[in-house]
Short mmCIF file of C-alpha atoms and ligand atoms in Angstrom, two decimals:
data_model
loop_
_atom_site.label_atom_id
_atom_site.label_comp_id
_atom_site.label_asym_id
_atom_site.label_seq_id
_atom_site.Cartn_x
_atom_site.Cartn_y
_atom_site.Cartn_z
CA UNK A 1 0.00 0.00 0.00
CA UNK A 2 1.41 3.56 -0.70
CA UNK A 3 0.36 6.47 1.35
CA UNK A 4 0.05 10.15 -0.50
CA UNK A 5 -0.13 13.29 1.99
CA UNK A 6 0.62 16.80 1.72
CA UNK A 7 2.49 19.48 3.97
CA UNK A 8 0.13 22.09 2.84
CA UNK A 9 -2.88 21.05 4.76
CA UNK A 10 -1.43 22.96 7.63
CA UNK A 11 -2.23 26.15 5.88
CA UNK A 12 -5.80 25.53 6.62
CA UNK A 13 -6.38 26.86 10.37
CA UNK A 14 -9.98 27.40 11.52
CA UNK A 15 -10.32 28.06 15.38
CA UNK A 16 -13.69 27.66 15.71
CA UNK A 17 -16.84 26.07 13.92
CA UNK A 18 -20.60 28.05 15.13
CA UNK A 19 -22.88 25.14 16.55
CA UNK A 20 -26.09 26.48 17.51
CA UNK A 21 -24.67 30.01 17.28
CA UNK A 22 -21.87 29.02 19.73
CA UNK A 23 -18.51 29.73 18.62
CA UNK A 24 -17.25 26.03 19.47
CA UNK A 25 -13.31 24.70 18.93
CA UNK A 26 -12.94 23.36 15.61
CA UNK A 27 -12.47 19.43 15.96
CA UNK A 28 -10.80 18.86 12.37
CA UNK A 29 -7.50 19.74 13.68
CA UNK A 30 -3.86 18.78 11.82
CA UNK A 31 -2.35 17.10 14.38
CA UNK A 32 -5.20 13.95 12.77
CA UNK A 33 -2.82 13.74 9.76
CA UNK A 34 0.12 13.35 11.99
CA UNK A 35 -1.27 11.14 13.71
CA UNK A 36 -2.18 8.75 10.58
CA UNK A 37 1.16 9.21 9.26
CA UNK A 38 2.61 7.83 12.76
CA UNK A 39 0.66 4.92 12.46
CA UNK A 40 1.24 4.25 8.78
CA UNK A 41 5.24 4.89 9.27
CA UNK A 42 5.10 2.48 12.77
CA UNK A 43 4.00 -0.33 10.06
CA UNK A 44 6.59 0.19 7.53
CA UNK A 45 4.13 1.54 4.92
CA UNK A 46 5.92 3.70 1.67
CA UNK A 47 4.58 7.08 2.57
CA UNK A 48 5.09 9.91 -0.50
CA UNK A 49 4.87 13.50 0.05
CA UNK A 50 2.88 14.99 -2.95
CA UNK A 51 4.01 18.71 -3.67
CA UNK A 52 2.32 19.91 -6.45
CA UNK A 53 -1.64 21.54 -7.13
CA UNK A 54 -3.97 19.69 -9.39
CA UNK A 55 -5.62 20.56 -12.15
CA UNK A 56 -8.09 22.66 -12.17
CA UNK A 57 -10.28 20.73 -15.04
CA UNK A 58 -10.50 17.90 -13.14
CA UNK A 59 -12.20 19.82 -10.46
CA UNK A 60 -14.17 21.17 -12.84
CA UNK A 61 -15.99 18.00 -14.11
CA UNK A 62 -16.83 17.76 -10.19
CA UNK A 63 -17.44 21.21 -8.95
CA UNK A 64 -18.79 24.49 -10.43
CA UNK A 65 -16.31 27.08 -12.17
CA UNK A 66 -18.18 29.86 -9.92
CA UNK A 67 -17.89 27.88 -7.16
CA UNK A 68 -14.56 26.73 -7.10
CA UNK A 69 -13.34 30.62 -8.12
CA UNK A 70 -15.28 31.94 -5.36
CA UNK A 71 -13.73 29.74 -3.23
CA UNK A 72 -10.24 30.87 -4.45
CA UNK A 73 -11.03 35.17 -4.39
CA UNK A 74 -12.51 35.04 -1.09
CA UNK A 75 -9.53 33.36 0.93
CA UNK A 76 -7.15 35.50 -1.38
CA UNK A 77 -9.22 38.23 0.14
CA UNK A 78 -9.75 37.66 3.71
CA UNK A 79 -7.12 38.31 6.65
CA UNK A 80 -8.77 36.07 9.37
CA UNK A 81 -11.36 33.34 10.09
CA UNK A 82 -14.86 33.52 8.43
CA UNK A 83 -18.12 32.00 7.92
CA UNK A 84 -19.74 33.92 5.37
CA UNK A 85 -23.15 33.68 4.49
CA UNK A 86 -23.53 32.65 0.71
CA UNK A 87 -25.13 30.41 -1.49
CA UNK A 88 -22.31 28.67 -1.58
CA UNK A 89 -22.81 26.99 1.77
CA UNK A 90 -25.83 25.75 4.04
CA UNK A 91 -24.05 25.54 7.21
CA UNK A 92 -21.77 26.73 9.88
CA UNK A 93 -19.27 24.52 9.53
CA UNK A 94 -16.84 25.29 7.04
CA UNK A 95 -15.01 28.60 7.84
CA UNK A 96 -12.46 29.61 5.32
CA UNK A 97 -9.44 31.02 6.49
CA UNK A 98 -6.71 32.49 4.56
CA UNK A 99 -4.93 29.31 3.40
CA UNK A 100 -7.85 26.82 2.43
CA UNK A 101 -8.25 27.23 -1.41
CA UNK A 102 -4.53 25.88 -1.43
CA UNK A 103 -5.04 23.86 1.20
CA UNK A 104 -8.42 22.31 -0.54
CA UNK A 105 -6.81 22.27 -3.50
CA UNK A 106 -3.43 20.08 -2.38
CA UNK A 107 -6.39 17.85 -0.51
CA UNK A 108 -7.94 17.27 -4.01
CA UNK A 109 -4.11 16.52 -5.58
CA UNK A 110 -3.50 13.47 -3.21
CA UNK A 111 -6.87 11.75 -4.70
CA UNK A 112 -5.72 12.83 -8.53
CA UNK A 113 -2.12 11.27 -7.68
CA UNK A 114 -3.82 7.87 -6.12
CA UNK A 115 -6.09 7.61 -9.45
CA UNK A 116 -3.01 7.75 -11.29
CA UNK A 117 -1.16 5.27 -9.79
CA UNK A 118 -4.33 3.15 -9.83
CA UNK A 119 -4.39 3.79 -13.64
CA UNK A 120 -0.39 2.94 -13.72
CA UNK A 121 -1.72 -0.37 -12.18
CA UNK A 122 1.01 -0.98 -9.51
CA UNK A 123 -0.55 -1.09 -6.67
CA UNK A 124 -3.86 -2.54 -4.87
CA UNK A 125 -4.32 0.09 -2.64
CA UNK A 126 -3.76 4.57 -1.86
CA UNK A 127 -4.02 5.83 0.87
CA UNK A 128 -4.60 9.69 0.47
CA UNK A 129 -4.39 11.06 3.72
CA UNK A 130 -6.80 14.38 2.51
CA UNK A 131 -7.34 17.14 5.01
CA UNK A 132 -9.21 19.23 4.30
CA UNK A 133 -11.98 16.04 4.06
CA UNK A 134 -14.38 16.17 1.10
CA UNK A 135 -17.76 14.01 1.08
CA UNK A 136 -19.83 17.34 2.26
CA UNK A 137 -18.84 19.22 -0.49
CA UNK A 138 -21.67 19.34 -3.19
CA UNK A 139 -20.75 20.52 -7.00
CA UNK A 140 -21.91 24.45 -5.97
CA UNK A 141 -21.16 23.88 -2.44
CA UNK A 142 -19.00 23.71 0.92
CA UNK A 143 -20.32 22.52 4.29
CA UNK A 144 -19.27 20.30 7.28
CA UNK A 145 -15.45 20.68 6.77
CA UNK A 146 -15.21 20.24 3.57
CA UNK A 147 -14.41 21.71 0.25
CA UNK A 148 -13.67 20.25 -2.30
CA UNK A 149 -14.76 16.64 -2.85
CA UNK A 150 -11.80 14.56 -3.31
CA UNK A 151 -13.59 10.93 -3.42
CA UNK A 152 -15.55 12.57 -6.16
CA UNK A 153 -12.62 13.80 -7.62
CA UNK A 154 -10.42 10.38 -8.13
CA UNK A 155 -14.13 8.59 -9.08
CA UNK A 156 -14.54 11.22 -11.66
CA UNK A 157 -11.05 10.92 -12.60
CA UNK A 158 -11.51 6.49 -13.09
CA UNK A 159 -14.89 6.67 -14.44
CA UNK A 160 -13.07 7.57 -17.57
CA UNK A 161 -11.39 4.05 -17.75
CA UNK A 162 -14.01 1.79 -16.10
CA UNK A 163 -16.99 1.01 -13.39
CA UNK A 164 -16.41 3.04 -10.20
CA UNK A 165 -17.84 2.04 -6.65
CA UNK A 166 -17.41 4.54 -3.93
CA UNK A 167 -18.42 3.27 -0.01
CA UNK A 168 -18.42 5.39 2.35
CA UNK A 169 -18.01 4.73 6.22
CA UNK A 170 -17.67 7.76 7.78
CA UNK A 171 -20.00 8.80 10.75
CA UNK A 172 -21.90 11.09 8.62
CA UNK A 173 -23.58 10.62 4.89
CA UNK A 174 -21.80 11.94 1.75
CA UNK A 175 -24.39 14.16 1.03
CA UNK A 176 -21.58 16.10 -1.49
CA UNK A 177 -20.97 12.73 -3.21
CA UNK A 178 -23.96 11.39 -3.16
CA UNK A 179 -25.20 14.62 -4.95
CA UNK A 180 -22.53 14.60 -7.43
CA UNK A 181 -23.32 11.21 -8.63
CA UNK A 182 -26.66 11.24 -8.02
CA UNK A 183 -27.96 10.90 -11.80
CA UNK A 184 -24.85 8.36 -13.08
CA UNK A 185 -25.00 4.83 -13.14
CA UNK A 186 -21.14 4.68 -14.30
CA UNK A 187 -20.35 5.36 -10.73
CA UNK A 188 -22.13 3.93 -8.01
CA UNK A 189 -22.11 5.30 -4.51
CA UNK A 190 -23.10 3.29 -1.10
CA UNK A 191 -22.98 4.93 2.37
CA UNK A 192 -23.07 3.19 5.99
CA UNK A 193 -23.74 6.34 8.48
CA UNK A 194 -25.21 7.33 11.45
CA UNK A 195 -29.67 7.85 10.86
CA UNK A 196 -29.80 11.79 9.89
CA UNK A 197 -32.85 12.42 11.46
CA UNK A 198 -30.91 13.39 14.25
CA UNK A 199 -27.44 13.75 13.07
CA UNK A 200 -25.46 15.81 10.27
CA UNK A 201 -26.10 16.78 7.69
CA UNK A 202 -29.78 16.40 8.60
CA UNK A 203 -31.06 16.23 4.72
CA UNK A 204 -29.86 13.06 3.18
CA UNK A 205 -28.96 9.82 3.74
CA UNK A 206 -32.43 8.18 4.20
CA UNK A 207 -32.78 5.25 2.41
CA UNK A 208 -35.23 6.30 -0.43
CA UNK A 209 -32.62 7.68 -1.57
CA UNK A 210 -31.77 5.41 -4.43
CA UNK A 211 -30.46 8.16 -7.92
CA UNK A 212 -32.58 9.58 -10.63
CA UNK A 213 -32.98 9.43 -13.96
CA UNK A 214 -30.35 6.57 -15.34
CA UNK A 215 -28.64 6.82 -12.07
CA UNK A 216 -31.22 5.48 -10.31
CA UNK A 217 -30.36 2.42 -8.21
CA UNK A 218 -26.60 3.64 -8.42
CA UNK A 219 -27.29 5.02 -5.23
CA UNK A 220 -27.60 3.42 -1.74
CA UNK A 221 -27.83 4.45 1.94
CA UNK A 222 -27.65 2.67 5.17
CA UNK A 223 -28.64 4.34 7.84
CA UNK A 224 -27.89 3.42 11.58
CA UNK A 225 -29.22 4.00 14.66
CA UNK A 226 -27.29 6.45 16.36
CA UNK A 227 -27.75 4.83 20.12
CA UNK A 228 -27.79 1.32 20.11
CA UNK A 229 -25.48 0.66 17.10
CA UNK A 230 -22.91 -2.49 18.12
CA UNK A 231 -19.50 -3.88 16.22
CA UNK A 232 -21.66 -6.42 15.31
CA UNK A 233 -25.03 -4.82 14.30
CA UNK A 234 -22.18 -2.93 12.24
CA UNK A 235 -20.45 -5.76 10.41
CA UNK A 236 -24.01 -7.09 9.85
CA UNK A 237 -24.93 -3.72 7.67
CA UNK A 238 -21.45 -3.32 6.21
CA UNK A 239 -21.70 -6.89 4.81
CA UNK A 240 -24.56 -6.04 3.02
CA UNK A 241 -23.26 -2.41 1.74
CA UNK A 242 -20.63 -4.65 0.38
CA UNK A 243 -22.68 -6.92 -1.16
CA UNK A 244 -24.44 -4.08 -3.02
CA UNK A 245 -20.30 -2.59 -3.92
CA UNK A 246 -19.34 -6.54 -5.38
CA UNK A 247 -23.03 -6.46 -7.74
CA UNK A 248 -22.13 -3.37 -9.48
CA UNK A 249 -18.58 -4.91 -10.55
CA UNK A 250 -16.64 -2.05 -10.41
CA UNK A 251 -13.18 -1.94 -12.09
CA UNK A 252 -11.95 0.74 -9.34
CA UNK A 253 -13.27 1.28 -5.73
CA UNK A 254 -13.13 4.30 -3.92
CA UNK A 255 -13.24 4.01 0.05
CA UNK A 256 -14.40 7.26 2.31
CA UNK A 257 -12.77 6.35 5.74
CA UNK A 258 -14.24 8.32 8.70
CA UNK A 259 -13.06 7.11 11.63
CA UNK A 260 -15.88 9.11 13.25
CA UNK A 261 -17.35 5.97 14.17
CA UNK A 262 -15.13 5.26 16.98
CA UNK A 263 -17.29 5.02 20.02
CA UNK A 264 -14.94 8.02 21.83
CA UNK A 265 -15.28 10.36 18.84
CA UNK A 266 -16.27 13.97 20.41
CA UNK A 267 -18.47 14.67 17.75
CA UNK A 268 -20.12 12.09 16.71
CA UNK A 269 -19.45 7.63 17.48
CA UNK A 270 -21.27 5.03 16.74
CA UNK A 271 -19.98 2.41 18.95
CA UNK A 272 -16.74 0.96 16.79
CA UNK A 273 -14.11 0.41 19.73
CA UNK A 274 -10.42 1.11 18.13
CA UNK A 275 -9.79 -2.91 17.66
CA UNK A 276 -12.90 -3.09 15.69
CA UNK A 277 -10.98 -1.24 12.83
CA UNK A 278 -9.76 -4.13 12.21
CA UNK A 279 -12.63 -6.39 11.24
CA UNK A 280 -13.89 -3.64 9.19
CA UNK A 281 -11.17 -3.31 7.07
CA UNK A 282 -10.57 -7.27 7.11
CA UNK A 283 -14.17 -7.38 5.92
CA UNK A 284 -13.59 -4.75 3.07
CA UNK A 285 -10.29 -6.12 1.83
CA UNK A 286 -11.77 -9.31 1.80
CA UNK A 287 -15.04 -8.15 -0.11
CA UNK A 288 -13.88 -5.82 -2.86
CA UNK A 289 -10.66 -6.97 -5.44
CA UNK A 290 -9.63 -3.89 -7.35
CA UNK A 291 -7.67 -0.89 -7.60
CA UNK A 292 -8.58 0.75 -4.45
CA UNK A 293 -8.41 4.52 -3.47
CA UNK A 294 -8.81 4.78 0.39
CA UNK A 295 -9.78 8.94 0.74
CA UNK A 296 -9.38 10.19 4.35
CA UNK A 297 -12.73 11.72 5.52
CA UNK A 298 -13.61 12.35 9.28
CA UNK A 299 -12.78 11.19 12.35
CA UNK A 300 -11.85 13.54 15.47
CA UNK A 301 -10.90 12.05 18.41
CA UNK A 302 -6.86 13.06 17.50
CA UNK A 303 -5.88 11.21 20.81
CA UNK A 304 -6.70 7.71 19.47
CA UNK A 305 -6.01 8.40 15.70
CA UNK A 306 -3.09 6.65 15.44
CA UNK A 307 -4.13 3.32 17.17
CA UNK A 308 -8.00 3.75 14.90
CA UNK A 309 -5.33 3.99 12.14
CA UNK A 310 -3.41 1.67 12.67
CA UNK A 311 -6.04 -1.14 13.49
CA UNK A 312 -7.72 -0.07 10.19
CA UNK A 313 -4.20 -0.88 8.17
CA UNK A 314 -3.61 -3.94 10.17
CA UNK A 315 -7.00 -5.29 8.98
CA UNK A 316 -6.48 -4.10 5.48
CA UNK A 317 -3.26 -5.51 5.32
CA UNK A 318 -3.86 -8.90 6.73
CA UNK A 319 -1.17 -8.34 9.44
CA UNK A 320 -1.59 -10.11 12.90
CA UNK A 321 -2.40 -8.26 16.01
C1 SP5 B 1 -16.07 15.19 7.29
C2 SP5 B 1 -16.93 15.21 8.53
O1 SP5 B 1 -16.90 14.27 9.33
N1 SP5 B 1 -17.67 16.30 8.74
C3 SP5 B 1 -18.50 16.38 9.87
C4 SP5 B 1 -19.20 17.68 9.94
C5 SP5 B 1 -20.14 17.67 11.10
N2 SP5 B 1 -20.12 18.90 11.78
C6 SP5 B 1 -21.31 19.24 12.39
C7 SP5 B 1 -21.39 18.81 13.81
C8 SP5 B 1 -20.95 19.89 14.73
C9 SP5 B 1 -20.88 19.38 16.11
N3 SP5 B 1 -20.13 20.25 16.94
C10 SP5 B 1 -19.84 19.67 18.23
C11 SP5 B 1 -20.05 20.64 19.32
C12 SP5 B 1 -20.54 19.92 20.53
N4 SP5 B 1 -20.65 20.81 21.62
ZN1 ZN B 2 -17.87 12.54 9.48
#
């Protein structure tokens, strides 16, 4: 497996997300990336620092041209923090600060660089280890941390050459992905997340949400119960998120990791304890036989990271312990 990251996250530096009008400190801090990194270099893995910006037509097959230039003039603009209220976001959770177009931007490169060496065919699995994350981020759109969609950006990138299948495990549903694909059936997207009704983002992720037009079907949703979720009641609905990945055939998967699940997360949990990392990737490595793209999503509790990181590459990898 070879892991992709980038220096230039760190130029990306909210303080503070507003929940319920509350300035509150913002969870989605740097030190996550280190801590993946630790875990990653602990096991030996080939980890390759990726220096350059992507190309902007790329992120234009996924994103809007206004968007993504509004994105650019306001943090060119801006001296400090801000949330500012636009159409091009629906929540309080994605402050822009000075740095995080280029931050967004090197994100996005680290999912362009693990399609290509999925394309060049050398390896089974990337690891892009993308902060800023991305699955929030619609086409016109930022919210809930994100961006810039950088799952959407490496499927876009390998529907080009075959069948795409992105799952996503992270706490919350890829409303931004979902969205993007929404009317393809050339890329399929499943999610396993916590119910919305109560949780983020609040508007998707039910399970009647299945695509439209020739997409539909291409899209799936498993919602879980926020409370009473187990490790088991959570292999149980993973198997069959799987089962719907391994039916669509796809010649490349994508995999959103959140480790938001973790049962400690601040934000969020849904009852994974850090060993169960394990048996989720075991059961995903096990599942799904192609190129793979892992895309770092969420996941907040930096003081377990690198053991919920670890335990997820142990699985993955087939080592012992
Ligand atoms: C990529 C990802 O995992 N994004 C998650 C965005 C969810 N943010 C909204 C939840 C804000 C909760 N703030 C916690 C304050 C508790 N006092
Ligand atoms: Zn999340």
């Amino acid at each position: 497996m070879l892991v992709l990251f980038s220096n230039k996250h760190r130029l990306h530096t909210p303080k503070f997300e507003y929940y319920d009008g509350v300035p509150t400190p913002y969870p989605e801090k740097p030190e996550r990336i280190d801590a993946i990194l630790a875990a990653c270099r602990k096991l030996g893995l080939e980890v390759t620092e990726i220096t350059e910006q992507p190309d902007l037509e790329l992120l234009k097959e996924v994103h809007t041209p206004r968007y993504l230039e509004y994105l650019k003039n306001k943090c060119a603009e801006i001296t400090d923090e801000q949330i500012m209220p636009s159409i091009y976001i629906h929540d309080t959770y994605a402050p822009l600060t000075p740095g995080t177009y280029d931050a967004a931007l090197a994100s996005a490169q680290l999912a362009v660089v693990a399609g290509d060496k999925m394309l060049a065919g050398q390896e089974r699995a990337v690891y892009a280890l993308c902060r800023p994350p991305g699955h929030h981020a619609e086409q016109d759109e930022m919210g809930g941390y994100c961006y810039v969609n950088n799952a959407a950006v490496v499927a876009e990138k390998l529907s080009k050459k075959g069948k795409v299948a992105i799952l996503d495990i992270d706490f919350h549903h890829g409303n931004g992905t979902q969205e993007i694909f929404y009317d393809r059936d050339d890329v399929l997207y499943v999610s396993v997340h916590a119910d919305p009704t109560t949780m983020f983002p609040y508007q998707s992720g039910f399970v009647d949400e299945t695509g439209r037009g020739k997409g539909k079907g291409f899209n799936r949703n498993f919602p879980l119960p926020h409370k009473t979720t187990t490790l088991e009641s959570y292999l149980e609905t993973l198997k069959q998120a799987l089962m719907v990945v391994s039916v669509h055939q796809p010649d490349y998967f994508v995999l959103s990791l959140g480790f938001d699940t973790f049962k400690d997360d601040p934000i969020a949990a849904l009852g994974i304890p850090a060993e169960g990392y394990q048996d989720i990737a075991r059961m995903i490595a096990g599942a799904i036989n192609v190129p793979t793209a892992i895309i770092q999503e969420g996941g907040y509790n930096v003081e377990h990271f690198e053991s919920l990181a670890e335990n997820f590459l142990k699985g993955y990898l087939g080592l012992s312990g």
